[in-house]
Amino acid sequence: MGGVVEVRNLRKIYPMGDDEVVALGGVDLSIERGEFIAVMGPSGSGKSTFMQIVGMLDRATAGSYSFEGRDVAALTDDERADIRSRRLGFVFQSYNLLPRTSALENVELPMVYAGVPEARRLDIALEKMDIVGIKSLADHMPNQMSGGQQQRIAIARSLVNDPALILADEPTGALDTKTSRDVMRIFSDLNATRDITIMLVTHEPDIAAFAKRIVTFRDGHILSDVPNVKRAA
Amino acid sequence: MNLRATLRLAIQALVRNKARSLLTMLGIVIGVAAVIVTVAIGAGARVSVQQSIASLGSNLIVVQPGSVTQGGVRTGFGGASSLTPQDGLAIAQLPGVAAVSPIVSVRSQVVAGGNNWQTQITGVAPTYTFIKAWALASGRFLSESDVASIAKVAVLGQTVVTQLFPNGESPIGKTVIIKGSPFTVIGTMTALGQSGMGQDQDDVVLIPYSSAMERLTGLTTVNLLMISAATAAQVNPVQSEVVSLLARRHRITPPQPYDFQVRNLQAFAQAASSTGTVMELLLAGVAAVSLLVGGIGIMNIMMVSVTERTREIGLRMAVGARARSILNQFLTESIVLSTIGGLIGVVVGVLGTILVALLAKWPTLIPPGWIFASVGFSAMVGIFFGYYPAQKAAHLSPIEALRFE
Ligand SMILES: Nc1ncnc2c1ncn2[C@@H]1O[C@H](COP(=O)(O)OP(=O)(O)OP(=O)(O)O)[C@@H](O)[C@H]1O
Ligand SMILES: [Mg+2]
């Protein structure tokens, strides 16, 4: 089992006028292949900030971060874009689907930038949509779908380039309890049957209960990092 | 991302916002259509001016008598009675001269049967049809023997034909009375219409210059000598040859003033043509400004579009789009927008030009170069005005774009 993410003394400081906000005050964390991590903690504790830096959407102020053995701080913007394209998958609380664009085209989007030939895109997209159980919605537009359906499209989209790591920031934050559990079961299955590494942020203990490992943040630091003994099914 | 994918993406985005895309294009459409119509009118006007100048006679040089001073009073040009048919014969011997015709003009009443009409009687040489590039409609034209025998023969312009022979009978062989002398009609000229100065060129009776001098003016001098140079390039050399020949023949030594005046129409043609060019450029300039305004419209909408789609840009970056792909996407949108606008503009412009030609009966001419130039220029407008918004989109930070409300 090789390390996917290796973070040491990671700091993120936002300037706020003359003042500054320390969003991350020195975080250490290792993520191995096949892990399923839930990140918890009170509002403002730095969970999203951490996810964005790990997802290479933002840069850390200080500390070291290596992704699959590469020093992320040394990468150019284009190299980071390429890693996001081929090695990372994102799922957001607000789905972030392109409006007035069919479910199928939304799922195909990352493959357009990864340079996957057009003929193969359709097959891969339909295969991933089948995995999350929404193959029949391929022609639907986002505004014709429920929240749960939209989030499944987003999950299918995060899968198309066979990422090493899926990052999900409160993926069930906008969903009701039943739909939330359905979505979590999809993540669980992906992790169990396809060995996909997942890190997700949640406020709800019964969502976190699906994960194998629970990391708790407080004030920009990791308060606790424990295996989940009472896993939900 | 390859070109085809980028192009498809741009077209998709534009189709998704049909109404807005069309309204944005409108600026370019109007700009290009305005360029095409104004250039077509300008070029049409220039060509028709050139044609009317050419209709005055090809490579024409005109010799007029000069002014004379009598007791301190100077007459205008033409006041001196100095040009003779012999001057014309001498000029005809000069190299580069294709034809010469003396011109003797008199206004007179012409009577044919019960009809009469006041018109211009012009005494000319047989070369006159060649010099004026004027074709005969019927019968024959004046001949050298008509000139030599001071024959009482006449060739009628179409206006005179209709005035004197209103019943449509052929005038050939009929007799017309000019200042009491009977002249036999031997031919008629084709209709020329109005001259550039609005004169009816067909209101004329042509007779041998010798007959005009002998029977109408009673003078040994003529009003004008018309000379046709063999080629356009020879107009100026021939003109100076004519000047020195006439100075010699009239025994004029400097500082004595010349008693004649030699002019050609080339300077006039050049002036008219350059006025046309200035007008054309001015019109095109005005039209180009409207294209520019169209470009600013595109920039405006692209700025709005980038702001509106900030989250989309953030998402595209999150799933792996490089800055370059985003730049290309927005730049392509703006180029597609402006180029399609340009193409529609060409169609509208050509239709507008046809309409102007049909309704206003103005001469129009669409130089094909302008069609390519205006489509090319609109594409450039798209690049120029789309670059800044596209650049702005490409330089967004992914996380800030995603967080954008
Ligand atoms: N762009 C920013 N500029 C300034 N401060 C920021 C910015 N983003 C986050 N912060 C601050 O950094 C701290 C951590 O924010 P973060 O969004 O990571 O918290 P979180 O744990 O995700 O909270 P929540 O559970 O509410 O989503 C907060 O104090 C926040 O105000
Ligand atoms: Mg958060």
XYZ file of C-alpha atoms and ligand atoms in Angstrom:
670
model
C 0.000 0.000 0.000
C 1.688 3.205 -1.221
C 0.991 6.645 0.267
C -1.396 8.812 -1.750
C -1.206 11.992 0.348
C 1.590 12.968 2.719
C 1.075 16.295 4.529
C 3.532 17.741 7.075
C 3.026 20.860 9.186
C 0.624 22.311 6.608
C -0.334 25.936 7.249
C -2.785 28.229 5.509
C -3.079 31.869 6.490
C -5.623 34.207 4.904
C -4.784 37.907 5.099
C -7.778 39.911 6.334
C -6.976 43.577 5.972
C -4.224 44.280 8.515
C -5.135 41.113 10.374
C -4.756 37.511 9.303
C -6.817 34.369 9.763
C -4.943 31.178 10.498
C -7.193 28.619 8.791
C -4.676 25.786 9.171
C -2.082 26.009 11.893
C 0.161 23.038 11.172
C -1.554 19.864 10.015
C 0.082 16.427 9.629
C -1.790 13.658 7.822
C -1.054 10.616 5.685
C -3.584 8.966 3.410
C -2.884 5.455 2.129
C -4.419 3.805 -0.907
C -7.864 2.353 -0.242
C -8.656 4.472 2.785
C -12.105 5.963 3.455
C -11.742 8.996 5.700
C -14.437 11.229 7.211
C -13.298 14.715 8.238
C -15.362 16.264 11.027
C -15.180 19.332 13.225
C -16.981 22.550 14.046
C -17.671 25.256 11.514
C -14.577 27.310 10.701
C -12.160 24.671 11.932
C -10.389 24.476 8.539
C -11.912 21.339 6.970
C -12.736 22.911 3.601
C -9.436 24.768 3.524
C -7.617 21.458 4.026
C -9.629 19.699 1.305
C -8.940 22.495 -1.195
C -5.210 22.348 -0.610
C -5.141 18.547 -0.859
C -7.271 18.890 -4.033
C -4.708 21.360 -5.504
C -7.388 23.989 -5.970
C -5.453 26.236 -3.597
C -1.871 26.487 -2.382
C -0.659 26.155 1.228
C 1.106 29.055 2.930
C 3.742 26.787 4.472
C 4.508 23.127 5.162
C 5.051 20.238 2.781
C 2.570 18.273 0.716
C 3.454 15.356 -1.479
C 0.921 13.642 -3.713
C 1.829 10.165 -4.932
C 5.425 11.014 -4.136
C 5.514 14.385 -5.981
C 6.218 17.655 -4.174
C 3.068 19.650 -4.932
C 4.562 23.040 -3.983
C 7.047 22.698 -6.853
C 4.398 22.008 -9.512
C 3.284 24.602 -12.083
C -0.376 25.529 -12.463
C -0.621 23.400 -15.610
C 0.909 20.374 -13.871
C -1.562 20.772 -11.035
C -4.400 21.028 -13.566
C -3.205 17.785 -15.162
C -3.101 15.987 -11.794
C -6.622 17.252 -10.998
C -7.664 15.945 -14.368
C -6.155 12.443 -14.120
C -5.645 11.629 -10.441
C -8.293 13.528 -8.453
C -12.080 13.527 -8.342
C -14.232 16.200 -6.704
C -17.746 16.057 -5.297
C -19.196 19.301 -3.976
C -22.064 20.076 -1.610
C -23.759 22.121 -4.353
C -23.147 19.445 -7.075
C -21.658 22.042 -9.450
C -23.108 20.581 -12.634
C -23.013 22.693 -15.800
C -26.480 24.130 -16.332
C -28.368 23.411 -19.569
C -25.969 20.571 -20.247
C -27.143 16.957 -20.303
C -26.184 14.534 -17.530
C -24.095 12.586 -20.023
C -22.142 15.650 -21.152
C -21.576 16.645 -17.534
C -20.120 13.232 -16.802
C -17.949 13.394 -19.938
C -16.508 16.816 -19.061
C -13.278 15.743 -17.257
C -12.452 13.390 -20.156
C -12.621 16.323 -22.602
C -9.755 17.985 -20.744
C -7.891 14.704 -20.215
C -7.857 14.197 -23.990
C -9.854 10.957 -24.019
C -10.906 10.224 -27.633
C -14.524 11.091 -28.266
C -15.526 7.539 -29.144
C -14.385 6.173 -25.785
C -15.946 8.952 -23.714
C -19.485 7.734 -24.216
C -18.678 4.163 -23.149
C -16.796 5.267 -20.038
C -19.435 7.829 -19.066
C -22.270 5.307 -19.392
C -20.282 2.712 -17.439
C -19.721 5.112 -14.521
C -23.335 6.291 -14.620
C -24.369 2.656 -14.388
C -22.217 2.200 -11.272
C -24.053 5.014 -9.448
C -27.405 3.802 -10.827
C -28.411 6.740 -13.064
C -27.684 5.420 -16.550
C -31.317 6.070 -17.497
C -30.932 9.821 -16.820
C -28.239 10.364 -19.460
C -30.321 12.794 -21.539
C -31.749 14.738 -18.610
C -30.745 18.295 -17.811
C -29.636 19.119 -14.260
C -32.781 21.167 -13.596
C -34.905 18.113 -14.408
C -33.287 16.033 -11.650
C -33.608 15.689 -7.875
C -30.743 16.656 -5.572
C -29.827 13.023 -5.013
C -29.775 12.353 -8.762
C -27.632 15.421 -9.390
C -25.152 14.339 -6.727
C -24.923 10.901 -8.342
C -24.129 12.583 -11.666
C -21.401 14.494 -9.843
C -20.034 11.249 -8.369
C -20.050 9.577 -11.788
C -18.203 12.626 -13.121
C -15.553 12.291 -10.388
C -14.987 8.660 -11.415
C -14.447 8.897 -15.178
C -10.666 9.346 -15.126
C -10.138 6.588 -12.516
C -8.782 8.949 -9.870
C -6.401 7.958 -7.068
C -8.397 10.052 -4.604
C -11.935 11.382 -4.415
C -12.450 14.505 -2.326
C -15.997 15.289 -1.222
C -16.810 18.426 0.806
C -20.147 17.844 2.561
C -21.548 15.804 -0.350
C -24.753 15.105 1.572
C -25.091 18.596 3.038
C -27.997 19.462 0.742
C -29.722 16.076 0.797
C -32.388 14.534 3.049
C -31.519 11.678 5.399
C -32.667 8.844 3.155
C -30.926 10.211 0.036
C -27.821 10.970 2.107
C -27.610 7.343 3.172
C -28.045 6.194 -0.468
C -25.196 8.448 -1.563
C -22.993 7.245 1.307
C -23.681 3.639 0.311
C -22.378 4.458 -3.180
C -19.149 5.847 -1.692
C -18.885 2.825 0.574
C -19.307 0.435 -2.371
C -16.783 2.298 -4.515
C -14.286 2.090 -1.677
C -14.964 -1.565 -0.921
C -15.334 -3.064 -4.384
C -13.076 -0.741 -6.453
C -10.525 0.165 -3.841
C -11.026 3.892 -4.498
C -9.518 6.189 -1.847
C -12.068 8.644 -0.458
C -11.885 11.627 1.897
C -15.124 13.407 2.725
C -16.162 16.239 5.033
C -19.340 15.987 7.064
C -20.979 17.464 10.113
C -23.214 14.474 10.758
C -21.980 11.557 12.858
C -24.234 9.047 11.105
C -22.701 10.069 7.754
C -19.189 9.833 9.180
C -20.158 6.412 10.441
C -19.819 5.052 6.876
C -16.068 5.849 6.831
C -13.231 3.614 8.022
C -11.321 6.437 9.667
C -12.490 9.651 11.342
C -10.297 12.784 11.485
C -11.568 15.646 13.668
C -10.422 19.262 13.158
C -10.535 22.123 15.661
C -9.127 25.632 15.162
C -6.922 24.623 12.239
C -5.420 21.600 13.961
C -6.221 17.907 14.013
C -7.858 17.155 17.324
C -8.228 13.423 16.861
C -7.556 10.785 14.163
C -9.115 7.414 14.938
C -10.311 4.287 13.128
C -14.090 3.974 12.968
C -15.022 1.022 15.148
C -18.782 1.221 14.697
C -19.062 1.289 10.838
C -22.519 1.702 9.345
C -23.669 -0.544 6.553
C -8.329 20.185 -25.970
C -8.294 20.139 -29.725
C -9.710 22.783 -32.075
C -12.855 20.873 -32.937
C -13.799 20.306 -29.303
C -13.128 23.973 -28.507
C -15.188 25.110 -31.477
C -18.064 22.846 -30.506
C -17.938 24.088 -26.926
C -18.075 27.696 -28.125
C -21.007 27.043 -30.431
C -22.841 25.167 -27.663
C -22.375 28.065 -25.275
C -23.606 30.547 -27.889
C -26.610 28.421 -28.811
C -27.532 28.142 -25.127
C -27.852 31.920 -25.057
C -29.461 32.392 -28.471
C -31.131 35.740 -27.923
C -28.099 37.276 -26.317
C -25.724 35.904 -28.947
C -27.890 37.339 -31.728
C -28.128 40.737 -30.083
C -24.376 40.792 -29.531
C -23.799 39.905 -33.166
C -26.106 42.692 -34.282
C -23.410 45.305 -33.721
C -21.022 43.448 -36.028
C -23.797 42.678 -38.525
C -24.688 46.355 -38.801
C -21.042 47.377 -38.933
C -20.128 44.996 -41.747
C -23.346 45.670 -43.673
C -22.633 49.397 -43.415
C -19.096 48.886 -44.700
C -20.319 46.856 -47.689
C -23.137 49.244 -48.629
C -21.057 52.415 -48.286
C -18.117 50.973 -50.174
C -20.453 49.676 -52.897
C -22.055 53.101 -53.311
C -18.688 54.860 -53.234
C -17.092 52.515 -55.758
C -20.196 52.616 -57.960
C -20.141 56.405 -57.997
C -16.463 56.448 -58.874
C -16.861 54.015 -61.728
C -19.783 55.965 -63.167
C -17.805 59.209 -62.983
C -14.945 57.479 -64.780
C -17.309 56.170 -67.398
C -18.860 59.561 -68.037
C -15.413 61.084 -68.348
C -14.430 58.344 -70.771
C -17.598 59.097 -72.767
C -16.333 62.600 -73.423
C -13.795 61.008 -75.700
C -10.798 58.823 -75.256
C -7.404 60.428 -74.766
C -8.893 63.739 -75.756
C -6.893 66.941 -76.146
C -8.736 70.184 -76.856
C -7.206 73.277 -78.419
C -9.099 76.530 -77.903
C -8.206 79.961 -79.207
C -6.569 82.042 -76.464
C -7.608 85.402 -75.144
C -6.659 88.634 -76.838
C -6.197 92.107 -75.481
C -7.852 94.935 -77.403
C -7.323 98.368 -75.982
C -6.561 96.983 -72.564
C -9.664 94.785 -72.497
C -8.885 91.084 -72.393
C -11.348 88.611 -73.840
C -11.640 85.182 -72.282
C -10.307 82.034 -73.891
C -11.827 81.611 -77.300
C -11.787 85.346 -77.864
C -8.938 85.163 -80.332
C -9.691 83.968 -83.832
C -6.513 82.083 -84.403
C -7.199 78.403 -85.090
C -7.527 77.225 -88.658
C -8.258 73.868 -90.274
C -4.655 74.009 -91.536
C -3.467 73.978 -87.919
C -5.475 70.790 -87.547
C -3.883 69.206 -90.615
C -0.426 70.053 -89.297
C -1.242 68.557 -85.903
C -2.480 65.383 -87.596
C 1.074 64.841 -88.877
C 2.536 64.759 -85.334
C 3.593 61.355 -83.989
C 1.185 59.896 -81.404
C -1.839 61.678 -82.842
C -4.631 59.309 -83.839
C -7.136 61.817 -85.195
C -7.896 65.522 -85.358
C -11.160 67.296 -86.024
C -11.816 71.027 -86.294
C -15.037 72.062 -84.554
C -17.197 74.907 -85.740
C -20.271 75.601 -83.600
C -23.289 77.691 -84.451
C -26.751 77.797 -82.939
C -29.414 77.968 -85.559
C -32.995 77.213 -86.439
C -33.410 74.064 -88.521
C -36.506 73.524 -90.638
C -37.789 70.270 -92.101
C -41.120 70.410 -93.853
C -43.615 71.855 -91.362
C -41.358 71.360 -88.329
C -38.591 73.561 -87.045
C -36.218 73.366 -84.086
C -33.393 75.438 -82.692
C -30.309 73.347 -82.180
C -26.551 73.219 -82.202
C -25.005 73.013 -85.638
C -21.528 71.540 -85.344
C -19.088 71.463 -88.219
C -16.750 68.499 -87.868
C -14.315 66.271 -89.739
C -15.037 62.600 -90.639
C -12.758 61.639 -87.705
C -15.294 63.062 -85.263
C -17.086 59.736 -84.647
C -13.763 58.123 -83.771
C -12.685 60.953 -81.447
C -16.021 60.950 -79.611
C -16.364 57.166 -79.806
C -19.850 57.830 -81.110
C -21.564 55.288 -83.328
C -23.769 55.917 -86.330
C -27.408 54.755 -86.057
C -28.334 54.815 -89.712
C -27.131 56.028 -93.129
C -23.497 57.105 -93.463
C -21.272 59.659 -91.786
C -19.550 62.687 -93.339
C -16.701 61.764 -95.705
C -13.476 63.456 -96.760
C -15.047 64.287 -100.141
C -18.003 65.935 -98.345
C -15.432 68.161 -96.605
C -13.484 68.809 -99.799
C -16.587 69.639 -101.830
C -18.110 71.739 -99.029
C -21.129 69.448 -99.408
C -24.526 70.379 -98.032
C -25.010 67.161 -96.129
C -25.996 66.646 -92.488
C -26.040 63.907 -89.874
C -28.689 64.308 -87.135
C -28.582 63.593 -83.422
C -31.525 61.621 -82.035
C -33.151 64.609 -80.320
C -33.196 66.515 -83.584
C -34.597 63.440 -85.355
C -37.551 63.257 -82.967
C -38.164 66.994 -83.117
C -38.084 67.348 -86.878
C -39.485 63.959 -87.862
C -42.044 63.260 -85.140
C -44.007 60.726 -87.172
C -41.196 58.200 -87.163
C -40.381 58.422 -90.873
C -36.737 57.937 -91.840
C -34.926 61.316 -92.196
C -32.340 59.838 -94.582
C -32.538 61.581 -97.955
C -34.820 64.344 -96.594
C -33.843 67.964 -96.812
C -33.393 70.260 -93.822
C -32.962 74.038 -94.148
C -30.180 75.576 -92.077
C -29.887 79.372 -92.311
C -31.576 79.313 -95.684
C -29.385 76.570 -97.181
C -30.872 73.162 -97.923
C -28.847 70.250 -96.459
C -29.486 66.601 -97.327
C -29.679 64.251 -94.358
C -27.272 61.365 -94.944
C -27.262 59.699 -91.500
C -28.327 59.696 -87.855
C -26.282 59.141 -84.698
C -27.036 56.773 -81.817
C -28.396 58.324 -78.636
C -25.704 59.427 -76.152
C -27.995 60.885 -73.487
C -26.957 63.616 -71.118
C -23.348 64.627 -70.729
C -21.675 64.735 -67.320
C -22.656 68.401 -67.201
C -26.314 67.676 -67.897
C -26.298 68.748 -71.551
C -28.353 66.866 -74.106
C -25.607 65.495 -76.345
C -28.121 64.318 -78.946
C -29.486 67.802 -79.621
C -27.073 68.418 -82.508
C -26.737 68.484 -86.275
C -23.331 67.491 -87.668
C -22.155 68.930 -90.978
C -18.729 69.165 -92.697
C -16.606 71.848 -90.980
C -15.852 73.352 -94.381
C -19.574 73.787 -95.073
C -20.082 75.322 -91.613
C -17.313 77.866 -92.243
C -18.362 78.651 -95.773
C -22.137 78.742 -95.375
C -22.800 79.514 -91.710
C -19.992 81.494 -90.081
C -18.233 82.900 -93.071
C -14.967 82.741 -91.171
C -11.630 81.089 -91.963
C -11.104 80.092 -88.355
C -12.652 77.376 -86.244
C -13.871 77.277 -82.609
C -11.914 74.260 -81.436
C -9.549 71.568 -82.508
C -10.252 68.167 -81.001
C -7.300 65.791 -80.941
C -7.258 62.149 -79.975
C -3.910 60.786 -78.807
C -3.141 57.213 -79.833
C -2.771 56.040 -76.229
C -3.417 57.472 -72.770
C 0.330 57.575 -72.157
C 0.812 59.784 -75.210
C -1.673 62.438 -74.131
C 0.878 64.577 -72.297
C 3.730 64.330 -74.849
C 1.316 65.047 -77.692
C -0.034 68.025 -75.792
C 3.414 69.636 -75.496
C 4.160 68.855 -79.158
C 0.918 70.603 -80.119
C 1.859 73.627 -78.026
C 5.249 74.053 -79.677
C 3.900 73.319 -83.175
C 1.156 75.948 -82.836
C 3.574 78.460 -81.307
C 5.784 77.993 -84.367
C 2.902 78.168 -86.814
C 1.476 81.306 -85.165
C 4.964 82.860 -84.932
C 4.788 83.417 -81.233
C 8.038 84.063 -79.401
C 8.297 84.409 -75.670
C 7.440 86.605 -73.810
C 4.470 87.000 -76.146
C 1.421 85.171 -74.767
C 0.096 82.175 -76.676
C -3.040 82.897 -78.697
C -4.343 79.394 -77.970
C -4.973 77.143 -75.038
C -4.384 73.377 -74.979
C -6.080 71.181 -72.380
C -6.706 67.501 -71.795
C -9.256 65.635 -69.683
C -6.805 63.468 -67.795
C -6.236 65.976 -65.037
C -9.982 66.303 -64.710
C -10.412 62.527 -64.642
C -7.716 62.144 -62.018
C -9.240 64.814 -59.824
C -12.676 63.230 -60.086
C -11.288 59.794 -59.321
C -9.289 60.954 -56.307
C -12.340 62.786 -54.960
C -14.168 59.480 -55.285
C -11.409 57.680 -53.384
C -11.518 60.210 -50.571
C -15.294 59.838 -50.343
C -14.990 56.072 -50.337
C -12.383 56.102 -47.557
C -14.482 58.518 -45.547
C -17.554 56.315 -45.845
C -15.534 53.212 -45.030
C -14.088 55.018 -42.025
C -17.532 55.819 -40.701
C -18.546 52.210 -41.269
C -15.392 50.952 -39.536
C -16.267 53.009 -36.481
C -19.591 51.212 -36.287
C -17.676 47.914 -36.512
C -15.543 49.071 -33.623
C -18.657 49.848 -31.619
C -19.844 46.325 -32.447
C -16.547 45.011 -31.094
C -16.995 46.897 -27.856
C -20.451 45.326 -27.611
C -18.830 41.904 -27.906
C -16.301 42.731 -25.218
C -19.068 43.950 -22.945
C -21.094 40.770 -23.344
C -18.021 38.568 -22.967
C -17.189 40.339 -19.697
C -20.715 39.711 -18.460
C -20.490 36.131 -19.651
C -17.207 35.520 -17.822
C -18.611 36.935 -14.586
C -21.820 34.984 -14.965
C -19.986 31.759 -15.632
C -17.305 32.152 -12.973
C -18.489 29.029 -11.157
C -18.517 27.121 -14.435
C -14.929 28.237 -15.020
C -14.017 27.117 -11.480
C -15.594 23.736 -12.086
C -13.833 23.289 -15.422
C -10.549 24.072 -13.710
C -11.355 21.663 -10.862
C -11.920 18.821 -13.319
C -8.641 19.533 -15.075
C -8.929 22.451 -17.518
C -5.670 24.335 -17.947
C -5.717 28.143 -18.068
C -5.005 27.882 -21.809
C -8.144 25.782 -22.419
C -10.279 28.357 -20.628
C -8.660 31.181 -22.592
C -9.256 29.329 -25.870
C -12.837 28.580 -24.928
C -13.797 32.205 -24.366
C -11.661 33.548 -27.187
C -13.246 31.048 -29.580
C -16.701 32.085 -28.426
C -15.965 35.692 -29.203
C -14.354 34.898 -32.577
C -17.237 32.638 -33.600
C -19.663 35.342 -32.515
C -17.951 38.082 -34.493
C -17.221 35.951 -37.570
C -20.804 34.723 -37.859
C -21.860 38.327 -37.312
C -19.498 39.324 -40.119
C -20.885 36.691 -42.490
C -24.468 37.723 -41.757
C -23.328 41.310 -42.217
C -21.987 40.511 -45.685
C -25.311 38.942 -46.674
C -27.266 41.898 -45.279
C -24.814 44.328 -46.912
C -25.096 42.691 -50.327
C -28.902 42.621 -50.084
C -28.875 46.263 -48.945
C -26.667 47.182 -51.891
C -29.004 45.456 -54.332
C -31.901 47.321 -52.732
C -30.123 50.676 -53.069
C -29.353 49.920 -56.713
C -32.977 48.960 -57.384
C -34.794 51.646 -55.399
C -32.509 54.671 -55.554
C -31.147 53.640 -58.997
C -27.641 54.494 -57.817
C -24.740 52.825 -59.504
C -23.195 50.314 -57.061
C -20.187 48.044 -57.217
C -19.076 45.612 -54.502
C -15.338 45.055 -54.739
C -14.918 41.361 -53.745
C -11.822 42.219 -51.702
C -13.990 44.172 -49.314
C -16.133 41.116 -48.565
C -13.119 39.090 -47.440
C -11.629 42.107 -45.713
C -14.758 42.770 -43.678
C -15.182 39.145 -42.594
C -11.483 39.026 -41.716
C -11.758 42.304 -39.895
C -14.724 41.080 -37.858
C -12.776 37.970 -36.855
C -9.987 40.289 -35.747
C -12.465 42.400 -33.817
C -13.482 39.169 -32.070
C -9.888 38.340 -31.166
C -9.068 41.858 -30.072
C -12.146 42.483 -27.969
C -12.491 38.896 -26.772
C -8.922 38.611 -25.543
C -9.236 40.673 -22.409
C -12.360 38.899 -21.063
C -10.896 35.495 -21.994
C -7.643 36.361 -20.272
C -9.597 37.409 -17.217
C -11.390 34.063 -17.172
C -8.182 32.075 -17.620
C -6.433 33.832 -14.761
C -9.105 33.137 -12.186
C -7.912 31.014 -9.304
C -9.862 27.755 -9.303
C -10.929 28.032 -5.688
C -12.034 31.640 -5.929
C -13.998 30.869 -9.058
C -15.705 27.915 -7.390
C -16.578 29.965 -4.323
C -17.933 32.855 -6.437
C -21.520 33.756 -5.562
N -11.059 33.026 1.265
C -10.955 33.222 2.599
N -10.521 34.423 3.058
C -10.393 34.637 4.342
N -10.662 33.752 5.273
C -11.099 32.549 4.932
C -11.264 32.223 3.548
N -11.716 30.946 3.471
C -11.817 30.502 4.724
N -11.439 31.461 5.594
C -11.388 31.323 7.049
O -10.613 30.175 7.347
C -11.180 29.476 8.413
C -11.430 28.050 7.993
O -12.451 28.022 7.045
P -13.004 26.679 6.374
O -13.912 27.054 5.276
O -11.851 25.808 6.056
O -13.830 26.037 7.601
P -14.726 24.705 7.573
O -14.156 23.854 8.619
O -14.815 24.168 6.213
O -16.116 25.278 8.089
P -17.594 24.750 7.668
O -17.814 23.543 8.417
O -18.465 25.879 8.080
O -17.587 24.548 6.182
C -12.454 30.208 8.813
O -12.144 31.021 9.941
C -12.758 31.076 7.618
O -13.351 32.286 8.040
Mg -16.442 23.895 4.792
